[in-house]
Amino acid sequence: MTAHRRFDQTPRPRRWLRSSLVGSAALALVAAGISSAVAPQAVAASPSLTRYPYLTDSVQTSITVSWATDRSATTGSLAWGPQGSCTANRVAATRTSITVVKTAEYQWSATIPVTPDTTYCYRVFLGSTDLLGADPSPVFTSQVAAGSTAPFSFVVLGDWGQAYAGSANPDQANVMKQVAATDARFAVLTGDTAYPGGGQSEYGDLQQTGSDVSGVFGPSFWAVPGRSLPLFNVTGNHGFTQGAVQVLNWPEANAASGSGGRYAMEPYPSINGSTAKSYPSMWYAFDAGGARFYALTAAWSDSNIGTGTVYADDHDAHWTTASAEYQWLAADLAAHPGGVKFAFWHYPLFAANSPQQPDTYLQGGPGTLQGLLDQYGVSIAFNGHAHGYQRNRADAAGLLTYVVGNGGAAMGKVLGCAPVTLYAIGAGGTSCGSAPVGQTDDHVYGFVRVVVNGGRVTVVPTDELGRTYDVQTYTFGSVGTTDQTPPTAPASVTATAASSSEIDVQWAPSTDDTAVKSYKVYRGGATTPIVTTASTSYADTGLDGSTTYTYRVTAVDTSGNESALSDAASATTPATPPTFTFGATDDATVDASKPTTNAGTSTRITIDNSPVNYALLKFSVAGMPSCTVTRATLRLTVGTSTDDKSVYGGDLFAASSTSWSGSTVTWSTGVVPSGPRVSGVPTAVALGTSYLYDVTPLVQGNGTIGLVLTSTSSDGARFFSSEGGTTAQDPLLTITC
């Protein structure tokens, strides 16, 4: 078993139209009616300036400027004014003592009032010293006026701030130059800034260098775009334990206060056996033009997991329906119907990058983050964590998701492509979907530029050399509409029992004076829908047998108007079919590094990729009546020792042979996977937790079933064998007729 290791790497869901665009960023700029400008470069700043001034918290009425200095004076100030009068006004700055490597410094911050869509310039001072020296005054344009119909663009960036020997990272430096050359009005992160731990030394400054030093505020990194491009922070797992550094370095207090959100360190209780600690709560919203932006916390500490997983702990802390963040987001979405909405958080809803897996805890219908965004018509969500770029298929309600984790940290590979993945690129030329195979990494490092023109949104991925690819344009529902006429109620609603646990509901399309965007399905007398979908049918699963269920449906138009309830339709599920269970007759681990060793009596069966370990299982299915097998599942339970858990739950195959015995089988015996992958658990697996693998294609009735479980991860998993656990922990095959 190898040690763990990791790459450092409303209410109206919307119909949208998409077209692929081919061309450069310049063509996209021309199409949007926006010009570009390159940010100025430092030439002669004062040696007392240790972090070049940078912008955050750009809201309708204010913006914040931050910088850092040595401690040669104890007063600091910011001068600003309209372009051409950069020192017309002055405000005192607040200071906080910080240490970068071993150097004592001051971090400074000042917030100034602004008028939307206005160009300003500024200078920063330590005592009476103009810290910018002979450098030109940085120029910025304040936030896009709320409700404005003028087109604008913004940048999405994630998983960056990594410095190698001498604080060098040419890929990341190129990304920063390209970001500075855009026409973007602001940037939004997808989490994980300053590798590997998010401390002040990793953020660094203009002078100090070294491995893992100055990966953010080094002279070739955020010092390039940050002086003129406001940034909105989103937290990730890297640096989550040092959240106070994020709060200080990326102030967003006014955006949080103005939206009723949070942006502070708070005490967290023990989650799934983790240690109670102070962690960052960072969720807030802001407006730009006709769009609303949601910066969310979906992250957890890698070093304080307890008995859960990082995904489970994040969910239980932030995304249950009783969680403060979930309730805030639901209330804010409900209070802001209409318009285009964007959401940003760290853990990916869908990902094809190894070793980071999709966060299934955030997926699903009502009561999940995905369901909440679907319910209130959020247009696009941007995630990070997986180090690469990925575009996914829209869900049933029209929610589009992207992974933007290619900002500069060590790149991960694209593996495990799924139908939801339309385009993905990663390290070593790996790819998914329509993406080309075999590209060099300079085509992968980059960011995403998004152009908003009313309800028309163009997403322009851009690599570190300025080349664009996978450009997509989407048209969402009308923005700022005054339509108040609801659609007609859905007609011809039917409910049909498909099985003891499923009822299929169908209805005829509704009509509307503008357009119908989605439908809500209600079960029984509930006032909250069980699903919002763009389809005219829905399969309601997970039901009880021998039970009658009643359904009503409403239609929702592009303005968020909801129709009256349809007539009711009912169906009764048949009785639950019989189920049969079988324990393993044989199980063992075979190890490529020990080809003649038998491990048939071990208390664990192991899967791993370094060295390669296969878990073999055999079941004798006997005594079943003649029936059609509708489902067969293998239950395995992760052991309770420290090394038993894994970041990957494994892949299941048929065994090449069933003529082996647990007491004699070895790697040299040659029992290997046969045929295509049948199923698996492509997520992290936690200690003492049971997981199900679908083996239905391999079970036809009575007979011997041979299975092989493998892993693509060098952080392998170990499960209880027949000799190692209790009855509730033993491998178990369950067959349903």
XYZ file of C-alpha atoms in Angstrom:
737
model
C 0.000 0.000 0.000
C 1.566 3.291 -1.057
C 1.377 6.501 0.924
C -1.333 8.999 0.053
C -0.257 11.554 -2.502
C -1.965 14.273 -4.514
C -1.264 16.421 -7.577
C -0.626 20.007 -6.524
C -2.348 20.623 -8.972
C -35.538 32.805 -9.699
C -37.229 30.186 -9.965
C -36.554 29.398 -13.599
C -34.079 26.927 -15.034
C -33.248 28.053 -18.498
C -33.367 26.883 -22.038
C -30.277 27.981 -23.953
C -29.041 27.889 -27.511
C -25.401 27.127 -28.276
C -23.220 27.567 -31.322
C -19.521 26.835 -31.717
C -17.424 29.784 -32.834
C -14.083 29.399 -34.571
C -11.589 32.239 -34.356
C -9.248 34.234 -32.207
C -9.820 36.339 -29.121
C -9.606 39.405 -31.365
C -12.577 38.164 -33.401
C -14.549 37.570 -30.215
C -13.693 41.100 -29.059
C -14.875 42.606 -32.320
C -18.080 40.575 -32.223
C -18.807 41.839 -28.715
C -17.963 45.427 -29.583
C -15.177 45.573 -26.964
C -11.558 46.657 -27.380
C -8.521 45.360 -25.486
C -5.696 47.072 -23.604
C -2.495 45.804 -22.028
C -1.787 46.670 -18.379
C 1.368 48.702 -17.702
C 4.492 47.103 -16.252
C 6.528 48.031 -13.191
C 9.685 49.940 -14.071
C 10.929 51.981 -11.094
C 8.885 51.374 -7.946
C 10.297 52.166 -4.486
C 12.262 49.321 -2.839
C 9.943 49.762 0.164
C 7.059 48.408 -1.931
C 6.900 44.645 -1.394
C 3.531 43.844 -3.023
C 2.490 45.845 -6.050
C -0.945 47.459 -5.468
C -3.871 45.338 -6.627
C -7.678 45.618 -6.690
C -10.477 43.622 -5.075
C -14.089 44.062 -3.931
C -15.250 46.051 -6.972
C -18.921 46.744 -6.255
C -21.309 49.442 -7.425
C -20.190 52.120 -4.983
C -16.627 51.233 -3.954
C -13.429 49.349 -4.720
C -10.530 48.243 -2.491
C -6.806 48.683 -3.169
C -4.242 46.557 -1.286
C -0.433 46.556 -1.248
C 2.438 45.627 1.078
C 5.605 47.363 2.238
C 8.562 47.050 4.515
C 8.246 48.566 8.010
C 10.285 51.713 7.415
C 7.197 53.820 8.247
C 3.924 53.209 10.070
C 1.482 55.324 8.048
C 0.177 54.609 4.589
C -2.295 56.259 2.252
C -3.947 55.980 -1.136
C -4.393 58.885 -3.552
C -6.921 58.589 -6.348
C -9.005 60.549 -8.789
C -10.402 60.557 -12.320
C -7.918 59.757 -15.056
C -5.613 62.750 -15.387
C -6.026 63.758 -11.711
C -4.662 60.688 -9.936
C -3.903 62.467 -6.630
C -7.042 64.607 -6.396
C -8.227 62.676 -3.316
C -6.447 60.888 -0.515
C -7.500 58.389 2.141
C -5.567 56.779 4.999
C -4.888 53.054 4.668
C -5.149 50.410 7.382
C -2.150 48.192 8.069
C -1.731 44.626 9.284
C 1.570 43.075 10.328
C 2.582 40.052 8.270
C 5.712 37.944 7.838
C 6.817 36.744 4.397
C 9.423 33.989 4.787
C 11.347 35.710 7.615
C 10.759 39.328 6.594
C 8.456 41.524 8.666
C 6.130 43.560 6.440
C 2.911 45.573 6.528
C -0.121 44.645 4.438
C -2.116 47.799 3.571
C -5.692 48.259 2.413
C -7.885 51.235 1.512
C -11.411 51.396 0.121
C -12.490 54.331 -2.024
C -15.921 55.452 -3.260
C -16.589 55.165 -6.989
C -19.305 55.712 -9.570
C -20.015 52.739 -11.858
C -18.478 52.661 -15.341
C -15.966 55.395 -14.524
C -12.218 55.373 -15.192
C -9.924 56.194 -12.251
C -6.207 56.180 -11.494
C -4.333 55.975 -8.184
C -1.003 55.985 -6.348
C 0.044 54.470 -2.998
C 2.227 55.975 -0.282
C 4.269 54.879 2.745
C 4.543 57.944 4.928
C 5.406 60.667 2.380
C 7.088 58.272 -0.067
C 5.326 57.676 -3.374
C 5.787 53.920 -3.569
C 5.272 53.761 -7.332
C 8.256 55.995 -7.946
C 8.636 56.587 -11.672
C 6.000 53.966 -12.529
C 2.865 55.268 -14.227
C -0.303 55.528 -12.146
C -2.402 52.346 -12.455
C -5.722 52.898 -14.239
C -8.939 50.952 -13.718
C -12.609 51.216 -14.626
C -15.143 50.767 -11.817
C -17.775 48.057 -11.823
C -20.248 47.741 -14.692
C -23.422 49.600 -13.669
C -26.160 47.254 -12.459
C -28.839 47.000 -15.122
C -26.586 48.299 -17.904
C -27.135 46.658 -21.287
C -23.632 47.463 -22.548
C -21.489 44.382 -23.299
C -18.598 43.596 -20.954
C -16.214 40.758 -20.229
C -14.642 39.087 -17.204
C -11.956 36.469 -16.607
C -12.207 33.137 -14.749
C -8.975 31.751 -13.264
C -8.219 28.901 -10.882
C -5.614 26.638 -9.274
C -2.568 28.891 -9.545
C 0.101 30.585 -7.450
C 2.773 27.895 -7.719
C 6.453 28.869 -7.740
C 9.373 26.573 -8.479
C 13.124 27.174 -7.965
C 13.888 30.879 -7.941
C 10.135 31.609 -7.827
C 10.004 30.801 -11.544
C 6.939 29.457 -13.342
C 7.049 30.467 -17.020
C 3.641 28.964 -17.800
C 1.955 30.948 -15.045
C 3.837 34.128 -15.993
C 2.541 33.754 -19.548
C -0.999 33.280 -18.249
C -0.737 36.513 -16.237
C 0.465 38.437 -19.318
C -2.489 37.171 -21.331
C -4.957 38.029 -18.552
C -3.524 41.555 -18.399
C -3.991 41.912 -22.166
C -7.740 41.232 -22.088
C -10.553 43.763 -21.952
C -11.899 42.137 -18.760
C -13.555 44.353 -16.145
C -12.793 41.920 -13.311
C -11.615 38.375 -12.581
C -13.235 35.636 -10.481
C -11.326 32.696 -9.006
C -12.376 29.062 -8.825
C -10.244 28.410 -5.735
C -6.782 27.186 -4.723
C -4.408 30.141 -4.809
C -0.830 30.032 -3.476
C 0.601 26.510 -3.480
C 0.956 24.321 -1.644
C -0.576 25.727 1.565
C -1.792 29.285 1.010
C 0.542 30.942 3.537
C 1.981 34.437 3.327
C 5.360 33.163 2.104
C 3.699 31.234 -0.694
C 1.818 34.407 -1.661
C 5.197 36.134 -1.327
C 6.287 39.568 -2.501
C 8.268 41.439 -5.172
C 11.696 40.697 -3.713
C 11.893 37.253 -2.115
C 12.383 34.131 -4.207
C 12.585 30.396 -3.752
C 10.646 27.206 -4.259
C 7.059 27.739 -3.018
C 7.835 31.430 -2.433
C 6.148 34.432 -4.120
C 3.878 32.362 -6.346
C 1.191 35.074 -6.381
C 2.713 38.492 -5.690
C 6.018 37.860 -7.463
C 6.826 40.511 -10.091
C 5.779 38.372 -13.080
C 2.537 37.079 -11.573
C -0.435 39.017 -10.134
C 1.645 42.202 -10.088
C 1.066 42.270 -13.866
C -2.768 42.259 -14.181
C -3.755 42.975 -10.576
C -3.060 46.725 -10.570
C -5.934 47.343 -13.015
C -8.041 44.186 -12.841
C -10.206 43.714 -9.709
C -10.289 40.148 -8.404
C -13.046 38.286 -6.529
C -11.727 35.482 -4.325
C -13.145 31.954 -4.014
C -11.543 29.599 -1.503
C -10.287 26.094 -2.257
C -8.828 23.239 -0.228
C -5.244 24.539 -0.617
C -4.953 27.239 2.006
C -8.310 26.435 3.618
C -6.512 25.929 6.921
C -4.950 29.388 6.475
C -8.166 31.129 5.588
C -7.194 34.225 7.589
C -4.477 34.844 4.986
C -7.073 34.752 2.204
C -9.380 37.125 4.089
C -6.515 39.580 4.534
C -4.947 39.271 1.080
C -8.193 39.300 -0.935
C -10.586 41.652 0.927
C -14.193 41.305 -0.309
C -16.024 42.708 2.723
C -18.237 45.150 0.830
C -19.487 42.551 -1.654
C -20.281 40.236 1.263
C -21.959 42.953 3.317
C -23.991 44.239 0.377
C -25.363 40.780 -0.405
C -25.894 39.580 3.163
C -23.165 36.975 2.704
C -20.072 36.159 4.748
C -16.368 36.751 4.303
C -14.606 35.958 7.561
C -12.997 33.289 9.691
C -15.555 31.420 11.794
C -15.502 28.535 14.288
C -16.567 25.256 12.666
C -17.768 22.359 14.832
C -16.491 18.825 14.438
C -17.700 17.489 11.072
C -17.700 13.687 10.706
C -15.151 13.308 13.488
C -12.864 16.118 12.301
C -11.332 18.514 14.824
C -13.366 21.664 15.517
C -11.405 24.602 14.076
C -11.657 28.113 12.706
C -12.105 28.111 8.925
C -13.106 30.655 6.257
C -16.774 31.220 5.449
C -16.735 32.948 2.059
C -19.976 33.363 0.191
C -21.238 36.556 -1.382
C -22.822 38.020 -4.532
C -22.432 41.129 -6.668
C -23.994 42.673 -9.775
C -22.462 43.698 -13.087
C -24.718 44.861 -15.913
C -27.743 42.570 -16.142
C -25.913 39.645 -14.525
C -25.505 38.482 -10.934
C -22.387 36.683 -9.719
C -22.222 34.181 -6.837
C -18.871 33.380 -5.169
C -19.349 30.269 -3.016
C -17.439 28.071 -0.565
C -17.287 24.406 -1.561
C -13.991 23.245 -0.055
C -12.536 21.584 3.003
C -9.188 21.064 4.718
C -7.149 18.125 3.387
C -5.552 17.710 6.829
C -8.710 17.539 8.964
C -11.028 14.937 7.453
C -12.013 12.732 10.392
C -14.006 9.679 9.310
C -15.476 11.348 6.235
C -13.973 12.633 2.992
C -13.217 16.205 1.957
C -16.316 16.144 -0.252
C -18.517 14.747 2.521
C -17.180 17.189 5.110
C -17.694 20.157 2.793
C -21.250 19.038 2.084
C -22.126 18.549 5.730
C -20.602 21.919 6.667
C -21.946 24.004 3.789
C -24.534 22.251 1.609
C -27.214 20.553 3.668
C -30.555 22.369 3.439
C -30.002 23.548 7.041
C -26.523 24.978 6.309
C -26.091 28.737 6.532
C -24.544 28.968 3.066
C -27.313 26.922 1.407
C -30.013 28.998 3.061
C -28.303 32.285 2.127
C -27.932 31.209 -1.505
C -31.559 30.045 -1.735
C -32.804 33.349 -0.312
C -30.610 35.500 -2.554
C -31.542 33.569 -5.699
C -35.216 33.909 -4.852
C -34.776 37.652 -4.275
C -33.114 38.154 -7.678
C -35.307 36.586 -10.372
C -34.457 37.181 -14.004
C -31.159 38.025 -15.637
C -28.108 35.894 -16.323
C -26.548 34.287 -13.262
C -23.046 32.872 -12.796
C -21.766 30.747 -9.891
C -18.164 30.025 -8.880
C -16.849 27.446 -6.404
C -13.970 24.987 -6.044
C -14.950 21.309 -5.908
C -16.093 20.256 -9.418
C -19.660 19.179 -10.071
C -18.293 17.100 -12.963
C -14.637 16.340 -13.723
C -12.562 14.004 -15.896
C -9.211 14.828 -14.323
C -7.079 12.416 -12.311
C -6.891 12.231 -9.370
C -9.693 14.752 -8.680
C -13.122 13.202 -9.082
C -16.619 14.710 -9.490
C -18.189 15.884 -6.243
C -21.286 13.698 -6.173
C -22.351 15.264 -2.861
C -23.153 18.479 -4.756
C -25.033 16.684 -7.541
C -28.731 15.911 -7.735
C -32.172 17.442 -7.430
C -33.926 19.345 -4.638
C -31.827 19.752 -1.500
C -28.498 19.783 -3.367
C -26.399 22.635 -4.712
C -27.065 21.521 -8.288
C -30.790 21.308 -7.610
C -30.819 24.786 -6.071
C -29.025 26.318 -9.057
C -31.418 24.490 -11.387
C -34.451 25.715 -9.484
C -33.482 29.373 -9.817
C -32.116 29.383 -13.331
C -28.382 29.844 -12.800
C -26.828 29.948 -16.272
C -23.210 28.770 -15.886
C -21.132 27.411 -12.997
C -17.325 27.517 -13.015
C -15.321 25.105 -10.801
C -11.656 24.308 -10.170
C -9.784 21.609 -8.202
C -9.119 19.440 -11.276
C -6.011 20.937 -12.888
C -7.004 21.432 -16.505
C -9.843 22.789 -18.637
C -13.203 21.062 -19.153
C -16.604 21.905 -20.644
C -19.563 19.714 -19.699
C -22.956 18.962 -21.179
C -25.802 21.025 -19.708
C -28.005 19.224 -17.184
C -31.742 18.666 -17.719
C -32.584 22.144 -16.437
C -29.980 23.812 -18.665
C -27.194 24.453 -16.117
C -23.817 24.601 -17.881
C -20.640 23.700 -15.970
C -16.980 24.360 -16.698
C -13.787 23.328 -14.915
C -11.155 26.094 -15.004
C -8.193 24.787 -13.017
C -5.376 25.567 -15.446
C -4.041 28.856 -14.044
C -0.495 27.765 -13.278
C -0.282 24.970 -10.691
C 1.121 21.580 -11.740
C -1.193 20.170 -14.385
C -3.210 16.967 -13.941
C -4.097 14.413 -16.604
C -7.516 13.881 -18.159
C -8.703 10.349 -17.406
C -12.015 8.571 -17.029
C -13.958 10.405 -19.745
C -17.723 10.354 -19.163
C -20.696 11.186 -21.438
C -21.160 14.493 -19.596
C -17.689 15.653 -20.740
C -17.849 17.482 -24.079
C -14.305 18.902 -24.139
C -11.395 18.439 -21.731
C -7.618 18.908 -21.927
C -4.866 18.129 -19.425
C -1.200 17.332 -19.015
C 0.726 15.140 -21.417
C -1.686 15.648 -24.305
C -4.547 13.873 -22.548
C -8.052 14.857 -23.607
C -11.748 13.982 -23.714
C -14.681 14.654 -26.006
C -14.052 16.835 -29.023
C -10.702 18.140 -27.708
C -7.617 17.297 -29.817
C -5.249 14.605 -28.558
C -1.544 15.133 -27.917
C -1.350 18.873 -27.301
C 1.671 20.284 -25.474
C 1.073 21.782 -22.030
C 1.401 25.363 -23.300
C -1.976 24.764 -24.968
C -3.462 23.768 -21.607
C -2.290 26.427 -19.142
C -4.601 29.415 -19.383
C -7.895 30.932 -18.280
C -11.408 31.608 -19.548
C -12.657 34.973 -20.769
C -16.447 35.459 -20.716
C -18.252 38.119 -22.771
C -21.739 39.129 -21.569
C -24.003 40.947 -24.024
C -27.502 40.964 -22.531
C -28.689 37.350 -22.559
C -25.952 36.338 -25.006
C -22.851 34.894 -23.324
C -19.653 33.891 -25.145
C -17.075 31.740 -23.324
C -13.568 32.105 -24.753
C -10.955 29.695 -23.305
C -7.476 31.143 -23.884
C -4.119 29.440 -23.458
C -0.889 30.918 -22.100
C 0.214 32.129 -25.555
C -3.072 33.850 -26.328
C -4.537 31.143 -28.570
C -8.284 30.587 -28.187
C -10.146 27.279 -28.480
C -13.526 25.659 -27.788
C -15.264 29.058 -28.075
C -18.971 28.715 -27.293
C -21.865 31.189 -27.446
C -25.050 30.665 -25.437
C -28.322 32.603 -25.496
C -30.218 32.636 -22.216
C -33.680 33.961 -21.367
C -34.435 37.652 -21.839
C -32.878 40.003 -19.294
C -34.921 42.680 -17.517
C -38.243 41.582 -19.054
C -41.555 42.936 -17.776
C -43.535 39.872 -18.898
C -46.015 38.886 -16.178
C -48.186 36.413 -18.103
C -47.732 32.806 -16.951
C -47.819 29.848 -19.342
C -50.821 27.567 -19.682
C -50.978 24.673 -17.231
C -49.554 21.415 -18.644
C -52.247 19.131 -20.035
C -52.621 15.377 -20.533
C -50.517 14.483 -17.485
C -50.063 10.724 -17.083
C -48.311 8.611 -14.453
C -47.201 5.046 -15.232
C -45.541 2.606 -12.853
C -42.371 1.337 -14.536
C -41.268 -0.815 -11.592
C -41.704 -1.199 -7.870
C -39.427 1.819 -7.378
C -40.136 4.016 -10.441
C -43.070 5.954 -11.871
C -42.782 7.723 -15.224
C -44.640 11.030 -15.503
C -45.419 12.617 -18.896
C -47.367 15.683 -20.077
C -48.145 17.740 -23.161
C -46.170 20.966 -23.760
C -47.575 24.237 -22.388
C -47.812 27.469 -24.383
C -46.726 31.010 -23.459
C -46.689 34.499 -24.980
C -42.872 34.476 -24.925
C -41.439 30.979 -24.343
C -41.723 28.084 -21.902
C -38.348 27.347 -20.306
C -39.018 24.519 -17.883
C -41.507 22.439 -15.929
C -41.822 21.704 -12.215
C -43.081 18.338 -11.014
C -44.843 18.167 -7.626
C -45.560 14.907 -5.768
C -48.470 14.511 -3.381
C -49.458 17.751 -1.687
C -45.914 19.151 -1.470
C -45.357 22.811 -2.279
C -41.714 22.250 -3.276
C -41.120 20.528 -6.631
C -39.253 17.238 -6.721
C -37.588 18.327 -9.962
C -37.336 21.188 -12.451
C -36.729 20.002 -16.003
C -36.758 21.290 -19.579
C -38.259 17.972 -20.709
C -41.957 16.977 -20.876
C -41.330 13.774 -18.940
C -39.724 12.704 -15.682
C -38.802 9.334 -14.162
C -39.433 9.445 -10.389
C -37.202 6.766 -8.850
C -36.363 5.431 -5.400
C -40.038 4.850 -4.558
C -41.607 2.215 -2.301
C -43.420 -0.801 -3.684
C -47.201 -1.245 -3.393
C -47.684 2.518 -2.915
C -49.867 5.060 -4.753
C -48.231 8.360 -5.798
C -49.949 11.462 -7.196
C -48.320 14.111 -9.409
C -49.080 17.622 -10.663
C -46.973 19.703 -13.055
C -46.509 23.444 -13.701
C -44.797 25.336 -16.537
C -42.342 28.242 -16.111
C -41.572 30.862 -18.782
C -38.383 32.799 -19.525
C -39.435 35.555 -17.115
C -39.929 33.197 -14.197
C -43.748 33.189 -14.316
C -45.188 29.862 -13.153
C -48.453 28.404 -14.422
C -51.318 26.961 -12.408
C -51.051 23.335 -11.349
C -52.083 20.697 -13.857
C -54.736 18.111 -13.184
C -53.519 15.276 -10.951
C -52.269 11.943 -12.263
C -51.709 8.888 -10.055
C -50.084 5.470 -10.300
C -49.456 2.572 -7.923
C -46.114 0.810 -7.829
C -46.178 -2.998 -7.883
C -44.868 -5.040 -4.997
C -41.108 -4.965 -4.423
C -39.493 -7.929 -6.260
C -37.656 -10.675 -4.383
C -34.003 -10.179 -3.485
C -31.289 -12.818 -2.950
C -27.903 -12.369 -1.249
C -24.684 -14.381 -1.522
C -21.390 -14.194 0.339
C -18.083 -14.650 -1.452
C -16.854 -18.229 -1.738
C -13.326 -16.960 -2.434
C -11.524 -13.631 -2.305
C -7.856 -12.668 -2.515
C -5.365 -9.984 -3.542
C -2.805 -10.596 -6.278
C 0.266 -8.335 -6.288
C 2.423 -7.705 -9.384
C 5.439 -6.971 -7.170
C 5.025 -10.348 -5.432
C 4.000 -12.636 -8.313
C 4.137 -15.936 -6.418
C 2.670 -14.791 -3.075
C -0.810 -15.943 -2.064
C -2.884 -13.560 0.091
C -6.112 -15.509 0.254
C -6.381 -15.384 4.049
C -5.622 -11.679 4.458
C -8.162 -9.552 6.308
C -8.165 -7.061 3.402
C -8.439 -7.251 -0.371
C -6.441 -4.491 -2.032
C -6.580 -2.424 -5.225
C -3.653 -0.202 -6.195
C -1.726 1.061 -9.204
C 1.759 1.330 -7.670
C 2.517 -1.520 -7.325
C -0.414 -2.997 -9.261
C -2.785 -4.952 -6.990
C -6.001 -6.648 -8.131
C -8.808 -7.713 -5.790
C -10.358 -11.038 -6.898
C -13.799 -12.233 -5.770
C -15.864 -15.306 -6.625
C -19.519 -16.007 -5.834
C -21.532 -19.194 -6.305
C -25.086 -18.172 -7.227
C -27.377 -21.097 -6.504
C -30.983 -21.664 -5.470
C -32.498 -18.715 -7.347
C -35.812 -19.308 -9.128
C -35.971 -18.779 -12.863
C -36.361 -15.010 -13.232
C -35.114 -11.951 -15.066
C -32.313 -10.323 -13.097
C -33.108 -6.607 -12.916
C -30.198 -5.579 -10.709
C -27.115 -7.118 -9.126
C -24.735 -5.223 -6.856
C -21.464 -6.007 -5.117
C -21.064 -4.457 -1.662
C -17.549 -3.814 -0.413
C -16.632 -2.059 2.839
C -13.463 -0.028 3.268
C -11.329 -1.123 6.188
C -10.826 0.980 9.315
C -7.021 1.198 9.295
C -5.417 4.523 8.332
C -4.215 3.400 4.888
C -7.445 1.647 3.882
C -9.178 4.738 2.464
C -8.372 6.107 -0.997
C -9.039 8.971 -3.388
C -10.467 6.437 -5.870
C -12.898 3.595 -5.244
C -11.869 1.418 -8.150
C -13.051 -0.121 -11.451
C -14.828 -3.466 -11.750
C -14.399 -6.077 -14.502
C -15.341 -9.678 -15.153
C -12.561 -12.120 -14.228
C -10.788 -13.962 -17.029
C -11.352 -17.225 -15.140
C -13.375 -18.654 -12.258
C -11.239 -21.778 -11.862
C -9.127 -20.384 -9.075
C -9.080 -20.800 -5.324
C -8.550 -18.108 -2.749
C -6.049 -20.306 -0.940
C -3.738 -20.755 -3.943
C -4.248 -17.910 -6.438
C -1.262 -15.590 -7.109
C -0.357 -12.919 -9.673
C 1.410 -15.590 -11.732
C -1.820 -17.592 -11.976
C -2.975 -15.043 -14.542
C -6.465 -14.132 -13.346
C -6.912 -10.694 -14.934
C -9.708 -8.312 -15.968
C -11.707 -9.537 -18.958
C -13.758 -7.410 -21.320
C -14.802 -3.781 -20.833
C -15.136 -2.018 -17.491
C -18.516 -2.937 -16.008
C -18.819 -0.290 -13.294
C -16.907 1.342 -10.472
C -16.806 3.934 -7.718
C -14.922 6.903 -9.260
C -14.885 8.903 -6.028
C -12.896 8.902 -2.832
C -13.789 6.113 -0.387
C -13.841 6.639 3.375
C -12.849 4.428 6.299
C -15.472 1.946 7.467
C -17.904 2.913 4.688
C -19.696 0.520 2.328
C -19.907 1.108 -1.433
C -21.946 -0.584 -4.185
C -20.660 -1.712 -7.592
C -23.201 -2.520 -10.307
C -22.516 -6.040 -11.638
C -25.892 -6.582 -13.356
C -24.398 -7.325 -16.812
C -22.415 -10.244 -15.330
C -25.274 -12.005 -13.519
C -27.798 -13.979 -15.578
C -28.946 -16.468 -12.977
C -27.498 -19.508 -11.176
C -23.781 -20.097 -11.739
C -20.295 -18.951 -10.696
C -19.446 -15.263 -10.910
C -15.808 -14.090 -11.034
C -14.915 -10.431 -10.491
C -11.728 -8.329 -10.630
C -11.449 -4.894 -9.020
C -8.618 -2.536 -10.112
C -7.547 1.063 -9.486
C -5.938 3.825 -11.571
C -4.648 5.515 -8.414
C -1.316 4.960 -6.702
C -3.192 5.772 -3.470
C -4.891 2.398 -3.286
C -7.943 1.221 -1.347
C -8.301 -1.785 0.943
C -11.625 -3.492 1.633
C -12.625 -6.065 4.245
C -12.242 -9.622 2.955
C -14.464 -12.523 4.005
C -11.927 -13.236 6.732
C -11.521 -9.673 7.945
C -14.842 -8.067 8.778
C -18.149 -8.613 10.463
C -21.153 -9.975 8.581
C -22.148 -6.404 7.771
C -18.645 -5.717 6.390
C -18.079 -8.876 4.335
C -18.246 -8.769 0.515
C -21.865 -9.337 -0.481
C -23.591 -9.963 -3.824
C -27.252 -8.856 -3.893
C -29.478 -9.930 -6.803
C -32.967 -8.593 -7.500
C -35.412 -10.399 -9.798
